[in-house]
Structure formats: structure tokens, C-alpha cells
Short mmCIF file of C-alpha atoms and ligand atoms in Angstrom, two decimals:
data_model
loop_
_atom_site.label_atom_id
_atom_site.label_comp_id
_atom_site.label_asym_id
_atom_site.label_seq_id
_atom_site.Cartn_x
_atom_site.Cartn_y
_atom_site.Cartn_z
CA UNK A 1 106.98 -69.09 -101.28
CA UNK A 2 107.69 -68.55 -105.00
CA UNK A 3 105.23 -69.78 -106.64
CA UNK A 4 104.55 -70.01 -110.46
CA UNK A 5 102.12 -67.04 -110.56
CA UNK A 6 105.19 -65.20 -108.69
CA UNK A 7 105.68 -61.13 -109.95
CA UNK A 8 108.64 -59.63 -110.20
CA UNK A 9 110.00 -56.64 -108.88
CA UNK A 10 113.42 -55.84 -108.44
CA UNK A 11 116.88 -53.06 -108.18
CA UNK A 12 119.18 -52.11 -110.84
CA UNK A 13 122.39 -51.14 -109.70
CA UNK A 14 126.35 -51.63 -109.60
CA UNK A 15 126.82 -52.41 -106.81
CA UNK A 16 123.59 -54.30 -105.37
CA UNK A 17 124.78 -56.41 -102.93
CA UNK A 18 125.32 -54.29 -99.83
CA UNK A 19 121.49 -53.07 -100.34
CA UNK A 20 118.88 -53.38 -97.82
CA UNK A 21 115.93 -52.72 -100.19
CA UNK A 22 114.90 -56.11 -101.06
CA UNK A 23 114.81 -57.29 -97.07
CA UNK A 24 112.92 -54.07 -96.51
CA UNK A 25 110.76 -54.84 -99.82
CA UNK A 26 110.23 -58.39 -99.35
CA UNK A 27 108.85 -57.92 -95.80
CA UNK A 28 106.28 -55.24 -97.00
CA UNK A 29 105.03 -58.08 -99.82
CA UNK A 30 104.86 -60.26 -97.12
CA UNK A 31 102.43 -58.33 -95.08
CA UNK A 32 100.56 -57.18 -98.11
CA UNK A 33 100.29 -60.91 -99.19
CA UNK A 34 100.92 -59.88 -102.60
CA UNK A 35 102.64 -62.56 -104.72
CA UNK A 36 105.38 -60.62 -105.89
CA UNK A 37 108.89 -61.08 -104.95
CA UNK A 38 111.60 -58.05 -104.91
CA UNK A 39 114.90 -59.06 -106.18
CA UNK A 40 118.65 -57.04 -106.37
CA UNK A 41 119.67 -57.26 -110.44
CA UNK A 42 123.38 -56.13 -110.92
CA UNK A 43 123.54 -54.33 -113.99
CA UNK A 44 126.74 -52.40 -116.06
CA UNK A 45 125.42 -49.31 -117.87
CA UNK A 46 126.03 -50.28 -121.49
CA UNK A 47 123.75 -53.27 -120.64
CA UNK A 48 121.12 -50.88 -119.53
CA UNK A 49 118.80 -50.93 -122.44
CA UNK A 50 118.82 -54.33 -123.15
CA UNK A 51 117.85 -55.76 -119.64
CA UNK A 52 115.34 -52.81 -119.12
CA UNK A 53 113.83 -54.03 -123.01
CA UNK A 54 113.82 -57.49 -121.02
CA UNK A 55 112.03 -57.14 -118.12
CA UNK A 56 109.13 -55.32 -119.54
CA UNK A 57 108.30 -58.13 -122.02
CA UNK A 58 108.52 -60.57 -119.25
CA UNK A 59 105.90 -58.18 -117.31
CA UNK A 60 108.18 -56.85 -114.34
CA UNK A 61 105.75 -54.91 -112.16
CA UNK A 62 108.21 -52.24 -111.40
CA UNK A 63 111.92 -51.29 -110.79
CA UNK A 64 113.40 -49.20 -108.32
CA UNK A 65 117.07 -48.00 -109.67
CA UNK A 66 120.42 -46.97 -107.91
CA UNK A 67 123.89 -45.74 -108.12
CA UNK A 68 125.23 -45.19 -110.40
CA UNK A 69 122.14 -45.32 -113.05
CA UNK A 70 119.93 -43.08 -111.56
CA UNK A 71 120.88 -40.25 -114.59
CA UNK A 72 121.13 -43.03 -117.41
CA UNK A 73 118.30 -44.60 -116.59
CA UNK A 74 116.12 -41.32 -116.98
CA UNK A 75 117.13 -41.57 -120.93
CA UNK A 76 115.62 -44.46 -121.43
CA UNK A 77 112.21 -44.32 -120.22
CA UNK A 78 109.15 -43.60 -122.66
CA UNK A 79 108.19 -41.12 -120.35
CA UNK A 80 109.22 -39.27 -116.64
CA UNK A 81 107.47 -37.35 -114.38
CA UNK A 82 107.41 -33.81 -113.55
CA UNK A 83 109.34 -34.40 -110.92
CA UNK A 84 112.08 -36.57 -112.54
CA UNK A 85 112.41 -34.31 -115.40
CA UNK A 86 112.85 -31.68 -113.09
CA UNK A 87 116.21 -33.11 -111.30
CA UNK A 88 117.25 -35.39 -114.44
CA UNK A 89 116.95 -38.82 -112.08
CA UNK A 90 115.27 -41.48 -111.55
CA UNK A 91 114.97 -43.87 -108.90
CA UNK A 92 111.68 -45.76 -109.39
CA UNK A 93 110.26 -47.23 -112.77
CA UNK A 94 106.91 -48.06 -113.16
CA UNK A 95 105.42 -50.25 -116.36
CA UNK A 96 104.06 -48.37 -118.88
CA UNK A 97 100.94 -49.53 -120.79
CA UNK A 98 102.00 -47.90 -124.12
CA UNK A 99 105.70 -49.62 -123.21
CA UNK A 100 108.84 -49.39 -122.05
CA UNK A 101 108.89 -47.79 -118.20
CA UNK A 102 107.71 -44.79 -116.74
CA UNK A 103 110.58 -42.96 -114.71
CA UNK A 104 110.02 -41.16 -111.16
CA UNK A 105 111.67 -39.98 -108.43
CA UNK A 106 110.76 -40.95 -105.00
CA UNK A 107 114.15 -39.80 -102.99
CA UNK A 108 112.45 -36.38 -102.55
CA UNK A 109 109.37 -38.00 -100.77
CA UNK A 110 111.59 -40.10 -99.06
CA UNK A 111 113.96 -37.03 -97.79
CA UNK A 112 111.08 -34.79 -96.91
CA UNK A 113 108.63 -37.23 -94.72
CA UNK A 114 110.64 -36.78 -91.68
CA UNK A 115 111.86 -33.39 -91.59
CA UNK A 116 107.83 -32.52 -92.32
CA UNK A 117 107.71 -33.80 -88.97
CA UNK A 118 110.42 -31.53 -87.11
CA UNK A 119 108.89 -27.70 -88.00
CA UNK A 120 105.13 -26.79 -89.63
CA UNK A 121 106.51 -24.48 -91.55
CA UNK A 122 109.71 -24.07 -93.75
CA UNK A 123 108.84 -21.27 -95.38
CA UNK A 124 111.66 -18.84 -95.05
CA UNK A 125 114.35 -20.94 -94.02
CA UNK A 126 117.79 -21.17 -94.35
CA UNK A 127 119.76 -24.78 -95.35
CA UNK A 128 123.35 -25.61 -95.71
CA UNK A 129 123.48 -29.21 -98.21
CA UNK A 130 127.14 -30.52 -97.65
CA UNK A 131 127.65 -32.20 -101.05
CA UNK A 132 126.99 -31.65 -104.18
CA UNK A 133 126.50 -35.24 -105.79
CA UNK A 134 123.33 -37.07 -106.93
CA UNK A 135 121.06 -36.81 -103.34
CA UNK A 136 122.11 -33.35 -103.06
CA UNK A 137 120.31 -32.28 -106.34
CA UNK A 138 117.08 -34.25 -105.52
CA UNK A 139 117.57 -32.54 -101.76
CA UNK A 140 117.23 -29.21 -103.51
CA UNK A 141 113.92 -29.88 -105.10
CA UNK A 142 112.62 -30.80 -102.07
CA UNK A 143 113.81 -28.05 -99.66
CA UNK A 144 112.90 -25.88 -103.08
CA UNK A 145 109.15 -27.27 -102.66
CA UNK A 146 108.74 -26.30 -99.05
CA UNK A 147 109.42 -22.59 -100.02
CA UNK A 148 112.74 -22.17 -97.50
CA UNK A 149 114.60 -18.51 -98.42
CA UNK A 150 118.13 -19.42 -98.77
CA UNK A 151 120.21 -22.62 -99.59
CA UNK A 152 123.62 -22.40 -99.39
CA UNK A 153 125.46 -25.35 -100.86
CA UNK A 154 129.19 -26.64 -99.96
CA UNK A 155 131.78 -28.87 -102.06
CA UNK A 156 135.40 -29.61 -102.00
CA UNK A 157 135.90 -29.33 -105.55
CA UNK A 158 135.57 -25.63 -107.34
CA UNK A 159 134.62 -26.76 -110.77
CA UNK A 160 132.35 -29.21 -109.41
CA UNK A 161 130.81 -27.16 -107.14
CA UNK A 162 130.51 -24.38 -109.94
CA UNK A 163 128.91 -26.63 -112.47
CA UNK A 164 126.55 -27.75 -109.85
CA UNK A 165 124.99 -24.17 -109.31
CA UNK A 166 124.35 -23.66 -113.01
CA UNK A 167 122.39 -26.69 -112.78
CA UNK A 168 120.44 -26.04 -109.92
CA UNK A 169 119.50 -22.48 -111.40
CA UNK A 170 118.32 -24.43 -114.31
CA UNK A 171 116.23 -26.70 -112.15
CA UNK A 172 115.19 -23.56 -110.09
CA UNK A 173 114.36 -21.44 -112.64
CA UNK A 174 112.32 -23.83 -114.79
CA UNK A 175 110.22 -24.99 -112.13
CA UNK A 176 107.98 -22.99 -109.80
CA UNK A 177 107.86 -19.00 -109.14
CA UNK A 178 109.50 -19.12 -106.23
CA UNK A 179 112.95 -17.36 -106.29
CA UNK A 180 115.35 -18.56 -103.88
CA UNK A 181 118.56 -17.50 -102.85
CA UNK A 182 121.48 -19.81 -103.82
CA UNK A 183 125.28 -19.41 -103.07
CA UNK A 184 128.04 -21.90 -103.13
CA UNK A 185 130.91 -22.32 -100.70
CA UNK A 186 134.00 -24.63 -100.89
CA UNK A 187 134.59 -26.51 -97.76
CA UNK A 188 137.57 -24.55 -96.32
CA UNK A 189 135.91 -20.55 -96.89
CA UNK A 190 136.76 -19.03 -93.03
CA UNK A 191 133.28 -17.29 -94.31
CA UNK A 192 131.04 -20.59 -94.45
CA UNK A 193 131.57 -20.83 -90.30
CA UNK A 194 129.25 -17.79 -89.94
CA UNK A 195 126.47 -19.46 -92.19
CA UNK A 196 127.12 -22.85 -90.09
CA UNK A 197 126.11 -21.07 -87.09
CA UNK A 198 123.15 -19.65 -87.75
CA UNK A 199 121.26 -21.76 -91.04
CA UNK A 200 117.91 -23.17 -89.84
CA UNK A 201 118.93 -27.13 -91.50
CA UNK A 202 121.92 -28.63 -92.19
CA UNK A 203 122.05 -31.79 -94.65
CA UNK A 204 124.83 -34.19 -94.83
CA UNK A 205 124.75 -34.95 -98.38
CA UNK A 206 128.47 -36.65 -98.42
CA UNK A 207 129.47 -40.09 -97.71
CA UNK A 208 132.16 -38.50 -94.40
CA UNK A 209 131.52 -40.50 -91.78
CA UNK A 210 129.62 -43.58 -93.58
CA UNK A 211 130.94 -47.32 -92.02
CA UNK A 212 132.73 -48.90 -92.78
CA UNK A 213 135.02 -45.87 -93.70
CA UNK A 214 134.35 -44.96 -89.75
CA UNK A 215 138.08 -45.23 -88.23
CA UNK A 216 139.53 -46.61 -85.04
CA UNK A 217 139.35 -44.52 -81.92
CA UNK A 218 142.62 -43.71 -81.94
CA UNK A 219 142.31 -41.62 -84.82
CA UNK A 220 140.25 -38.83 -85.38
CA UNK A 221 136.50 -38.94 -86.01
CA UNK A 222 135.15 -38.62 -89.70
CA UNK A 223 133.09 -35.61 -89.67
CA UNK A 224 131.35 -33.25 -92.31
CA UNK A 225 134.09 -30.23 -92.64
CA UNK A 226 136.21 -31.38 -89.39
CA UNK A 227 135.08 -31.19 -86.02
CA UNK A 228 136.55 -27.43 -85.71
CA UNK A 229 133.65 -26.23 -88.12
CA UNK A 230 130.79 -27.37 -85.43
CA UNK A 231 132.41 -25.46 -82.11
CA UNK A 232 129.77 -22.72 -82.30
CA UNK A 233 126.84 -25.47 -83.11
CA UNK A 234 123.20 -23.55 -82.46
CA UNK A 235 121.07 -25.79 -80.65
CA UNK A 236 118.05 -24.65 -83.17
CA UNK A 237 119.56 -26.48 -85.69
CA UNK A 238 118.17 -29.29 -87.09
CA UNK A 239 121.20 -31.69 -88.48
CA UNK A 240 120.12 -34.10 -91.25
CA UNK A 241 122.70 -36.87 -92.06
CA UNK A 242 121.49 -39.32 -95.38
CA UNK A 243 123.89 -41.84 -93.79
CA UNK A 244 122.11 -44.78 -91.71
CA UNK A 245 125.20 -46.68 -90.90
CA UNK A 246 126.52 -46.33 -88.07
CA UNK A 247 123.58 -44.94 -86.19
CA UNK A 248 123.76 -41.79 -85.04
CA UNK A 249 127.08 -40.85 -87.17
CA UNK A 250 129.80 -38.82 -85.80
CA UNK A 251 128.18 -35.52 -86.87
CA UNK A 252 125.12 -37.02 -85.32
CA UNK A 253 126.72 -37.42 -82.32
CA UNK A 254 127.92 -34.09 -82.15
CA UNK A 255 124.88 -32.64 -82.76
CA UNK A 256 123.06 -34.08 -80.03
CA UNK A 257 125.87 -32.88 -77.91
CA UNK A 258 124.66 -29.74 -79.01
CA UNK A 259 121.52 -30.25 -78.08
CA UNK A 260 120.30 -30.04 -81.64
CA UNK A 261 116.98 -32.12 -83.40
CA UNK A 262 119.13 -34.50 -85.67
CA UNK A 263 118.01 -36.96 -88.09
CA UNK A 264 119.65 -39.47 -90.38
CA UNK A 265 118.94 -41.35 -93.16
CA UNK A 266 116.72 -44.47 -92.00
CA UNK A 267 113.35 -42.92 -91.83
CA UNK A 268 114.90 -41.86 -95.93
CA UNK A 269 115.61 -44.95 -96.98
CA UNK A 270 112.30 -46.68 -95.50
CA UNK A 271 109.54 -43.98 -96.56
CA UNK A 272 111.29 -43.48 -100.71
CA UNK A 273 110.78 -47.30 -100.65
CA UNK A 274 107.25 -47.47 -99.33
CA UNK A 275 106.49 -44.66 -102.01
CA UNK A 276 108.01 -47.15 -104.53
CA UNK A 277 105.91 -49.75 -103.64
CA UNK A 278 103.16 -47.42 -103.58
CA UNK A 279 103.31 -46.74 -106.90
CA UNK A 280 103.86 -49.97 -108.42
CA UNK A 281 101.74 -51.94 -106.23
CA UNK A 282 98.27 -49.21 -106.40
CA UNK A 283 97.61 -49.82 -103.08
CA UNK A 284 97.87 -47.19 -100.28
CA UNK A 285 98.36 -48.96 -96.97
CA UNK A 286 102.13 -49.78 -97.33
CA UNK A 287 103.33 -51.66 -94.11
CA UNK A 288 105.93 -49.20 -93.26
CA UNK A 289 106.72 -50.30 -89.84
CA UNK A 290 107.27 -53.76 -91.69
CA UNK A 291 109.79 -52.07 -93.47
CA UNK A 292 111.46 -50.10 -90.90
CA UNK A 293 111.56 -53.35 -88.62
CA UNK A 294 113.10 -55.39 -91.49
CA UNK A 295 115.05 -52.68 -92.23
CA UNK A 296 116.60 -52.12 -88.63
CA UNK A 297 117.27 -55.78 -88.11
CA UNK A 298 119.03 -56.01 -91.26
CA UNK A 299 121.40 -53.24 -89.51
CA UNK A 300 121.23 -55.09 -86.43
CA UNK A 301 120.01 -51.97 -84.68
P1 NAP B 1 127.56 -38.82 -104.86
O1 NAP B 1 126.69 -38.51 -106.02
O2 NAP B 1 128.78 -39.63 -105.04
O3 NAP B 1 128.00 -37.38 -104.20
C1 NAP B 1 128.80 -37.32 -103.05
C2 NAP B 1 129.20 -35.89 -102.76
O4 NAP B 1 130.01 -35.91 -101.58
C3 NAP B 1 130.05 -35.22 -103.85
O5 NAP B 1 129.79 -33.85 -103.88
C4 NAP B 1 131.48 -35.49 -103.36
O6 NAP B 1 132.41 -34.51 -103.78
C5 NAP B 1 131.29 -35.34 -101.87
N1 NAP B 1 132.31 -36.06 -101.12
C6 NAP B 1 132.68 -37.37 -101.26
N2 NAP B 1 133.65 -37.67 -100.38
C7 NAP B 1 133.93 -36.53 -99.70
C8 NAP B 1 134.86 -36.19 -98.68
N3 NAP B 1 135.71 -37.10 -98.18
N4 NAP B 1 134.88 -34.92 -98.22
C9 NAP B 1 134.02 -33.99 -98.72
N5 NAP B 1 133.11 -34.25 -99.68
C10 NAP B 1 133.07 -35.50 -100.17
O7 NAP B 1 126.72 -39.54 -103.71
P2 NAP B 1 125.17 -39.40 -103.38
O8 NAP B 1 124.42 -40.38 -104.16
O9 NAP B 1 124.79 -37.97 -103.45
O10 NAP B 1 125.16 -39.91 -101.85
C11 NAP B 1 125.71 -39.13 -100.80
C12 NAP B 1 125.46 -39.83 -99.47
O11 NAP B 1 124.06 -39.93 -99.22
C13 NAP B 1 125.98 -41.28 -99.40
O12 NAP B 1 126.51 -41.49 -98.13
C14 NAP B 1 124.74 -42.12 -99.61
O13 NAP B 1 124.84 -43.39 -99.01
C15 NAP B 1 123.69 -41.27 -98.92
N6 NAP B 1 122.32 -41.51 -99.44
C16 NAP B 1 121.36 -41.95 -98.56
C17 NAP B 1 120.07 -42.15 -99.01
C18 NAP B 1 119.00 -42.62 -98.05
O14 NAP B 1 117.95 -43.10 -98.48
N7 NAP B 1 119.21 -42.49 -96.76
C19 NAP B 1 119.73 -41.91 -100.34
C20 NAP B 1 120.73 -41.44 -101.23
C21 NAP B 1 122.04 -41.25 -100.74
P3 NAP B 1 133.16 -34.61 -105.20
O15 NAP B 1 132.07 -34.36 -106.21
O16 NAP B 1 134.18 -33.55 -105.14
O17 NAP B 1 133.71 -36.00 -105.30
#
């Protein structure tokens, strides 16, 4: 019930109407009986400032932020954290007493709970991240963080692609003292099927083979580089796919075919928002299961 002692917290985004972040939100504030109520706020860029200017004075408790402002927004915070300088994004603001909004990142978090929970130790891995968009740069700093040897990172579109290594040597380089290899592939290199084979993780970091772009049966299924690249599919890879609809994906699919651990982007989604929530709210019990369960009936799962 909204009452008038009623907090607000909220998404800013362009799209926000397919989200599932304020069913999953509202059910945690439920179970926390906090009287705060989490609400989707469509917003174009150039309105950015003002609206952000807006809901501080009117004492929003905190913001998490989506495509395609996740960059944008990290220019207009009073201050960021290590971690959101590092990759240039934000996806969670947090009030800050001096003003304005404190920017953070907690897709890394989010990406990293449940693949923590597949191997001990990642030290001296290998990864393939398909994709080299906005996920796939916070997906770096994370694998970067758990120390693995080699990422190897595919695109589709050279100059893309090319720009996106500088960057990530940048990100590398100014953050800890841990060198890592990093080479770049474009989607159709006969030499990428070798690495396919044997890499220890493979992230799905594109939107191939996210509904409702899934197509009839009669045509063929949307999969990551084809479903000619995954013949020679090592069962001791781990598949990660960010995509949560449908559940599992193609690739998915495949993979456990394969007999390989696979994981998609749920368990993502769920644990970024909980560290959200975390953040804003001070507390440290966050009803994740709430979530998840909100979350999972939302996709009719
Ligand atoms: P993005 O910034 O738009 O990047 C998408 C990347 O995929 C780009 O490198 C793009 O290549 C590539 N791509 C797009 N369509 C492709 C195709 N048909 N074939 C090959 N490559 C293609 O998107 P993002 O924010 O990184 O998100 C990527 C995916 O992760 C989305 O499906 C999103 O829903 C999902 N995601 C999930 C979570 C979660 O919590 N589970 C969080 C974030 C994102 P070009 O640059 O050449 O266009």
C-alpha cells in the first residue's frame, strides 16, 4: 500500500517496459517491509540530467539504470566507484550526501555469483565472451578479478571488435597487476573452432537466440556462431548464456546435449538486483528467493 511516507526507488531506461526489475524489486520490499516502492521511469538521454537533478531533491533512495544509459549516466554522477570507473558504466545509483548520485556497477556481482558456484578456482583459465557490447566489458572485469589466464573475445564487426580491445587493455592495464592474455577473433576465423573446443568458459554476451527473436521450427535455430561451430563441444565446458528468455536457449540446449555445466542469465539478473537493493537499502539480508520467485513467475517459468 502506498502510503504518504512511501520512498521511492526506481529504473531509468529507454525502453522500460519489458523489464522485470520492479516485480522482482517490489517483492523484495515486500518481504523486507520497507515502505519504499520501486518504479520503471522511461527516460531519453538529453533529459538525463534534468530528471536525475529531480529525483535527488525529491529524496529518491536510489536508482538502478539500463540500456542504453548505462555510459551517460556515469558522466553525471558526483562521484563512481572503483569499479564503475574502471569499465566506464553504471548500473546502480546511490544518493549522495554531498549531492547528486553516487554511480556503481553491480552487473559484475551479478555475473560472477553463479559461476563462483561451478569451479573453486578460476585462476588460470581460459574464456571465450561472444560479444563485444556493454555486458561484455563489465564480463571482462569480472573474469579479470578471478585471475583466469586467457580471454579470447569474438565480434562480427572488425572495427568494432578492434576498438573494443584497445579499451579493454586500457581497463586491464590500469587496474590490477595481473597480466592477462587477450586476443580478438571475428566470428567466421576457421581458427576460433580450435579455441571453442578447448576454452574452460564460454559467455554468450550477444542477444542470438533471445525471444522473441527465437524462430519457428521450421527454420533453423538461433545460435551463437551457427550450430556448425559447437560439433566438437567439450563436455568440461561450462556455457554461460546472459539471456533468460526462453529458458534454457538454443545454445543452452545444445550444451546440455553436450553434457556441459550451462548457465544463463536468471541467477544474473536476480543477484545484480539484490546487490542494488543492498546498497541502497543498508541492510544485508536481501530476500533473494523473493526475487527469484517473483522473478520466475513473471517469466511464467
Ligand atoms: P549490446 O551492448 O547491444 O552488445 C551486443 C553485442 O552483440 C555486440 O557486440 C553486437 O555486435 C553483438 N550482436 C548483436 N546481434 C548479433 C548477431 N545477430 N550476431 C552476432 N553478434 C551480434 O548488448 P549488451 O547490453 O551487451 O547485452 C547483450 C545480451 O546480454 C542481451 O541479450 C542482454 O539482454 C543480455 N544481458 C543480460 C543481463 C542479465 O542480467 N542476465 C544483463 C545485461 C545484458 P555489434 O557491435 O557488431 O552490433
Amino acid at each position: 500500500m502506498i502510503s504518504g511516507k512511501t520512498a521511492l526507488v526506481g529504473l531509468l531506461g529507454q525502453p522500460v517496459e519489458h523489464s522485470i526489475s520492479p516485480i522482482m524489486h517490489n517483492a523484495a520490499l515486500e518481504e523486507m517491509k520497507l515502505d519504499w516502492t520501486y518504479v520503471p521511469m522511461p527516460c531519453n538521454k538529453s533529459d538525463l540530467p534534468t530528471v536525475l537533478n529531480a529525483l535527488s531533491a525529491i529524496n529518491c533512495r536510489g536508482l538502478n539504470v539500463t540500456i542504453p544509459h548505462k555510459e551517460s549516466v556515469a558522466k553525471l554522477c558526483s562521484s563512481l566507484s572503483p569499479i564503475a570507473k574502471r569499465i566506464g558504466a553504471v548500473n546502480t545509483l546511490i544518493p549522495n550526501k554531498k549531492g547528486g548520485w553516487i554511480g556503481t556497477n553491480t552487473d559484475i556481482t551479478g555475473f560472477l555469483e553463479p559461476l563462483k558456484k561451478t569451479r573453486k578456482e578460476w585462476k588460470g583459465c581460459e574464456a571465450i565472451i561472444l560479444g563485444c557490447g556493454g555486458s561484455a566489458r563489465a564480463i571482462f572485469a569480472g573474469l579479470e578479478d578471478l585471475h583466469l589466464a586467457k580471454i579470447t573475445i569474438v565480434g562480427r564487426t572488425p572495427n568494432k571488435l578492434e576498438a573494443f580491445l584497445i579499451d579493454l587493455k586500457t581497463i586491464s592495464s590500469e587496474s590490477c597487476n595481473n597480466p592477462i592474455s587477450l586476443t580478438g577473433y571475428i566470428h567466421d576465423d576457421p581458427n576460433l573452432n580450435n579455441q571453442l573446443n578447448t576454452a574452460d568458459l564460454i559467455v554468450n554476451a550477444t542477444p542470438v537466440g533471445m525471444a522473441p527473436k527465437r524462430t519457428p521450427p521450421s527454420e533453423p535455430l538461433q545460435i551463437p556462431l551457427g550450430l556448425e561451430a559447437w560439433k566438437n563441444l567439450n563436455s568440461k565446458t561450462i556455457l554461460y548464456d546472459l539471456i533468460y528468455t526462453p529458458r534454457p536457449t538454443a545454445w543452452l540446449a545444445l550444451g546440455n546435449e553436450h553434457g556441459c555445466k550451462c548457465i544463463d542469465g536468471l541467477e544474473m539478473l536476480v543477484q545484480q538486483g539484490a546487490a542494488s537493493l543492498k546498497l541502497w537499502s543498508g541492510i544485508e539480508k536481501i530476500p533473494i528467493n523473493a526475487m527469484r520467485a517473483a522473478a520466475k513467475k513473471c517469466l511464467s517459468i
